[in-house]
């Protein structure tokens, strides 16, 4: 019975039948490496890849989409190949320089890696390591050049608690959100958060006098949508999610949600735990910031 185990960029598959199925094995199982896992960690020390190797049995085939998503250099690659040979596991790489090679091929008599395979593996691994080192050097050069110009990387800070009152007062006096963001060195989204209850869509005293908000369609990152589906939402928010259209984007997706701006802002508030706390991973924080930027760009509706 075929078995598959997915782990980020890799999976293990066993063709044919298995004489004595392991009681803990299932037909399909899926595991994803934590996006926050350091790429410097040795492949054999990565928890999910280690679990994949524990799941596999002799005769299984380990599928990897691209080898350099798992290893960083020649030493890591040779260590992985030794473990696969020891456990009698085949290897298939679907993309990249190693995609047309059987890296686990051994000499039928000595059991050692074929000399041609060893040569090609070491050459391509060294080339990949050189490319990664060059990319890292160029990245550092760019960061140093930006620092020389006075630019700082990362997200702009939020409005300090002792400055919130001054920001709200200035906004009520007619200061624009963009000007306040420049004055305090923060993003416009941070200013909007500080004056959220003072924005036009929140301050209409007479419901009959305010204009009816029209639905706006925004693309919500899939990681934000997954978090919100598991959160407690009111009926309007839940309906907006349920009526969203899924748009596939590579290995992920976005949810195209049509709702009035107020609902979008409520959904943004619901996913606040993704912004740096409660066990959120970097990919989730990045997804929330993308959604925050799209929601912050919504212009207030007028009469």
XYZ file of C-alpha atoms in Angstrom:
303
model
C 0.000 0.000 0.000
C 1.561 3.352 -1.010
C 2.486 5.668 1.809
C 3.478 9.316 1.656
C 4.803 11.719 4.259
C 5.142 15.407 3.460
C 7.531 17.751 5.191
C 7.901 21.236 3.768
C 9.923 20.629 0.617
C 10.218 16.847 1.062
C 8.098 13.732 1.277
C 8.698 9.991 1.623
C 6.863 7.484 -0.528
C 6.893 3.703 -0.601
C 5.780 2.009 -3.825
C 4.275 -1.458 -3.924
C 3.017 -3.344 -0.929
C 4.471 -3.558 2.563
C 4.626 -7.006 4.202
C 4.140 -5.847 7.782
C 2.753 -2.253 8.005
C 4.004 -0.338 11.011
C 1.080 0.366 13.378
C 1.989 4.066 13.565
C 2.040 4.515 9.785
C -0.853 6.030 7.890
C -1.547 6.188 4.199
C -0.982 9.937 4.223
C 0.612 12.194 6.783
C 1.726 15.780 6.506
C 4.365 17.706 8.430
C 5.596 21.259 7.883
C 8.860 22.651 9.188
C 8.494 25.752 11.336
C 9.242 28.734 9.011
C 11.286 30.198 11.831
C 13.727 27.255 11.810
C 17.244 28.523 11.114
C 18.632 27.527 7.720
C 22.020 27.109 9.427
C 20.699 24.107 11.361
C 22.064 20.772 10.136
C 19.387 18.917 8.094
C 19.588 15.878 10.373
C 18.889 18.124 13.378
C 15.706 19.614 11.925
C 12.777 18.152 13.885
C 10.443 17.615 10.940
C 13.062 16.142 8.626
C 14.155 13.857 11.452
C 10.520 12.784 11.861
C 10.338 12.103 8.125
C 13.354 9.798 8.289
C 11.857 8.011 11.316
C 8.614 7.525 9.383
C 10.312 6.085 6.288
C 11.108 2.389 5.957
C 13.617 0.554 3.718
C 12.524 0.836 0.100
C 10.821 4.220 0.524
C 11.689 7.131 -1.749
C 12.384 10.563 -0.288
C 11.138 13.321 -2.606
C 12.663 16.810 -2.343
C 11.530 19.706 -4.507
C 14.947 21.426 -4.483
C 18.042 20.191 -2.668
C 19.340 23.551 -1.441
C 16.094 24.130 0.459
C 17.325 21.389 2.789
C 21.141 21.578 2.811
C 23.611 24.468 2.927
C 26.813 22.915 1.634
C 28.768 19.866 0.573
C 29.177 18.503 4.103
C 25.440 18.636 4.842
C 24.626 16.996 1.521
C 27.042 14.099 2.022
C 25.743 13.538 5.561
C 22.167 13.284 4.270
C 23.194 10.877 1.513
C 25.018 8.655 4.027
C 21.907 8.421 6.207
C 19.679 7.648 3.224
C 22.077 4.881 2.130
C 22.256 3.473 5.675
C 18.462 3.340 5.924
C 18.131 2.001 2.345
C 16.076 4.945 1.171
C 15.951 6.185 -2.402
C 16.076 9.885 -3.235
C 14.334 11.892 -5.926
C 14.884 15.634 -6.435
C 12.279 17.378 -8.578
C 13.946 20.677 -9.406
C 17.365 22.295 -9.574
C 20.816 21.079 -10.524
C 20.389 17.608 -8.968
C 16.979 16.846 -10.474
C 18.246 14.426 -13.155
C 20.579 12.434 -10.907
C 20.309 9.441 -8.613
C 22.456 10.702 -5.749
C 22.094 7.476 -3.765
C 23.565 5.239 -6.474
C 26.280 2.945 -5.064
C 28.765 0.512 -6.537
C 27.169 -2.961 -6.508
C 30.253 -4.630 -4.999
C 31.914 -2.086 -2.714
C 28.772 -0.249 -1.650
C 30.606 3.063 -1.994
C 29.106 6.042 -3.863
C 29.885 5.971 -7.562
C 32.912 8.122 -8.349
C 31.004 10.048 -11.022
C 28.146 10.763 -8.623
C 30.561 11.856 -5.888
C 32.369 14.201 -8.297
C 29.180 15.804 -9.615
C 27.693 16.133 -6.119
C 30.756 17.859 -4.726
C 31.054 20.162 -7.762
C 27.406 21.242 -7.809
C 27.246 21.562 -4.018
C 30.332 23.781 -4.029
C 28.800 25.919 -6.807
C 25.557 26.258 -4.833
C 27.476 27.190 -1.692
C 29.404 29.833 -3.641
C 26.181 31.295 -5.020
C 24.638 31.500 -1.549
C 27.766 33.162 -0.123
C 27.737 35.740 -2.920
C 24.068 36.501 -2.269
C 24.795 36.964 1.425
C 27.712 39.301 0.692
C 25.590 41.376 -1.697
C 22.846 41.579 0.918
C 25.281 42.835 3.564
C 26.711 45.360 1.094
C 23.207 46.666 0.429
C 22.440 46.947 4.146
C 25.665 48.832 4.798
C 24.950 51.200 1.905
C 21.446 51.836 3.298
C 22.867 52.538 6.770
C 25.318 55.009 5.253
C 22.358 56.900 3.784
C 20.627 56.918 7.157
C 18.037 54.260 6.296
C 17.136 51.614 8.845
C 15.648 48.246 7.997
C 12.711 46.568 9.637
C 9.238 47.709 10.513
C 8.637 51.219 11.779
C 7.795 51.328 15.479
C 4.311 51.868 16.826
C 3.246 55.125 18.440
C 4.679 55.336 21.958
C 2.141 55.312 24.767
C 3.218 58.751 26.016
C 2.804 60.230 22.517
C -0.661 58.834 21.770
C -2.457 61.791 23.345
C -0.478 64.315 21.295
C -1.155 62.351 18.104
C -4.900 62.268 18.769
C -4.979 65.983 19.573
C -3.056 66.863 16.413
C -5.396 64.702 14.321
C -8.461 66.440 15.736
C -6.848 69.786 14.910
C -6.659 68.799 11.243
C -3.191 67.268 10.952
C -3.120 64.588 8.235
C -2.245 60.963 8.946
C 0.727 61.096 6.544
C 2.132 64.207 8.246
C 1.744 62.643 11.699
C 3.528 59.505 10.506
C 6.469 61.598 9.302
C 6.568 63.666 12.494
C 6.670 60.619 14.782
C 8.705 58.306 12.554
C 6.072 55.581 12.333
C 3.904 54.089 9.603
C 0.519 55.473 8.604
C -1.020 52.227 9.847
C 0.361 52.944 13.325
C -1.237 56.421 13.261
C -4.547 54.948 12.116
C -4.430 52.516 15.011
C -3.822 55.342 17.499
C -6.783 57.402 16.175
C -9.019 54.497 15.125
C -12.053 55.699 17.069
C -11.648 59.219 15.635
C -11.734 58.187 11.976
C -14.824 59.232 9.975
C -16.258 55.721 9.765
C -16.304 55.519 13.581
C -17.507 59.014 14.471
C -20.764 59.367 12.557
C -23.224 60.261 15.309
C -26.352 60.050 13.182
C -26.698 56.705 11.379
C -29.188 58.259 8.941
C -26.813 61.038 8.016
C -23.758 58.909 7.270
C -23.209 57.455 3.844
C -23.592 53.737 3.402
C -20.225 52.061 3.026
C -19.742 50.134 -0.193
C -18.083 46.694 -0.219
C -14.385 46.645 -1.040
C -12.534 43.575 -2.324
C -9.148 42.869 -0.726
C -6.789 39.908 -1.008
C -6.262 38.371 2.417
C -3.082 36.245 2.803
C -3.808 32.582 3.375
C -2.047 32.458 6.753
C -4.279 35.278 8.001
C -7.378 33.534 6.657
C -6.384 30.247 8.334
C -5.955 32.036 11.674
C -9.270 33.865 11.406
C -11.187 30.697 10.505
C -10.139 29.229 13.840
C -10.905 32.449 15.777
C -14.166 33.601 17.323
C -15.907 35.896 14.839
C -19.330 37.494 14.730
C -21.841 36.512 12.046
C -20.911 39.324 9.641
C -17.196 38.598 9.843
C -17.746 34.860 9.465
C -19.979 35.411 6.440
C -17.342 37.594 4.782
C -14.759 34.814 5.169
C -17.125 32.057 4.012
C -18.015 34.020 0.869
C -14.352 34.716 0.011
C -12.855 33.311 -3.195
C -9.661 31.268 -2.902
C -6.899 32.244 -5.335
C -3.986 29.813 -5.540
C -0.519 31.425 -5.542
C 2.312 28.909 -5.876
C 2.332 26.728 -2.762
C 0.061 29.130 -0.862
C -3.119 31.065 -1.537
C -4.959 34.292 -0.888
C -8.607 34.727 0.029
C -10.373 37.412 -1.997
C -12.796 38.925 0.531
C -15.500 41.432 -0.374
C -16.759 43.443 2.594
C -17.270 47.012 3.739
C -14.101 48.719 5.054
C -15.361 48.483 8.623
C -15.499 44.675 8.434
C -12.001 44.539 6.972
C -10.739 46.605 9.899
C -12.545 44.346 12.378
C -10.913 41.284 10.788
C -7.546 43.027 10.995
C -8.108 43.621 14.714
C -9.050 39.948 15.176
C -5.656 38.809 13.872
C -3.706 41.148 16.171
C -2.173 38.111 18.014
C -0.189 37.356 14.850
C 1.730 40.613 15.264
C 4.660 39.505 17.368
C 3.087 37.399 20.087
C 1.191 34.294 21.112
C 3.585 31.955 19.267
C 3.231 33.647 15.879
C 5.952 32.714 13.369
C 7.648 35.227 11.049
C 5.578 34.139 8.048
C 2.357 34.870 9.949
C 3.617 38.272 11.095
C 4.573 39.147 7.523
C 1.143 38.028 6.245
C -0.633 40.201 8.820
C 1.472 43.229 7.872
C 0.556 42.721 4.212
C -3.130 42.632 5.109
C -2.705 45.649 7.404
C -1.140 47.642 4.565
C -4.051 46.826 2.274
C -6.645 47.710 4.900
C -4.812 50.921 5.820
C -4.858 51.992 2.184
C -8.678 52.077 2.160
C -9.851 55.659 1.803
C -12.659 56.779 4.151
C -15.998 56.788 2.368
C -17.769 60.089 1.977
C -21.419 61.078 1.523
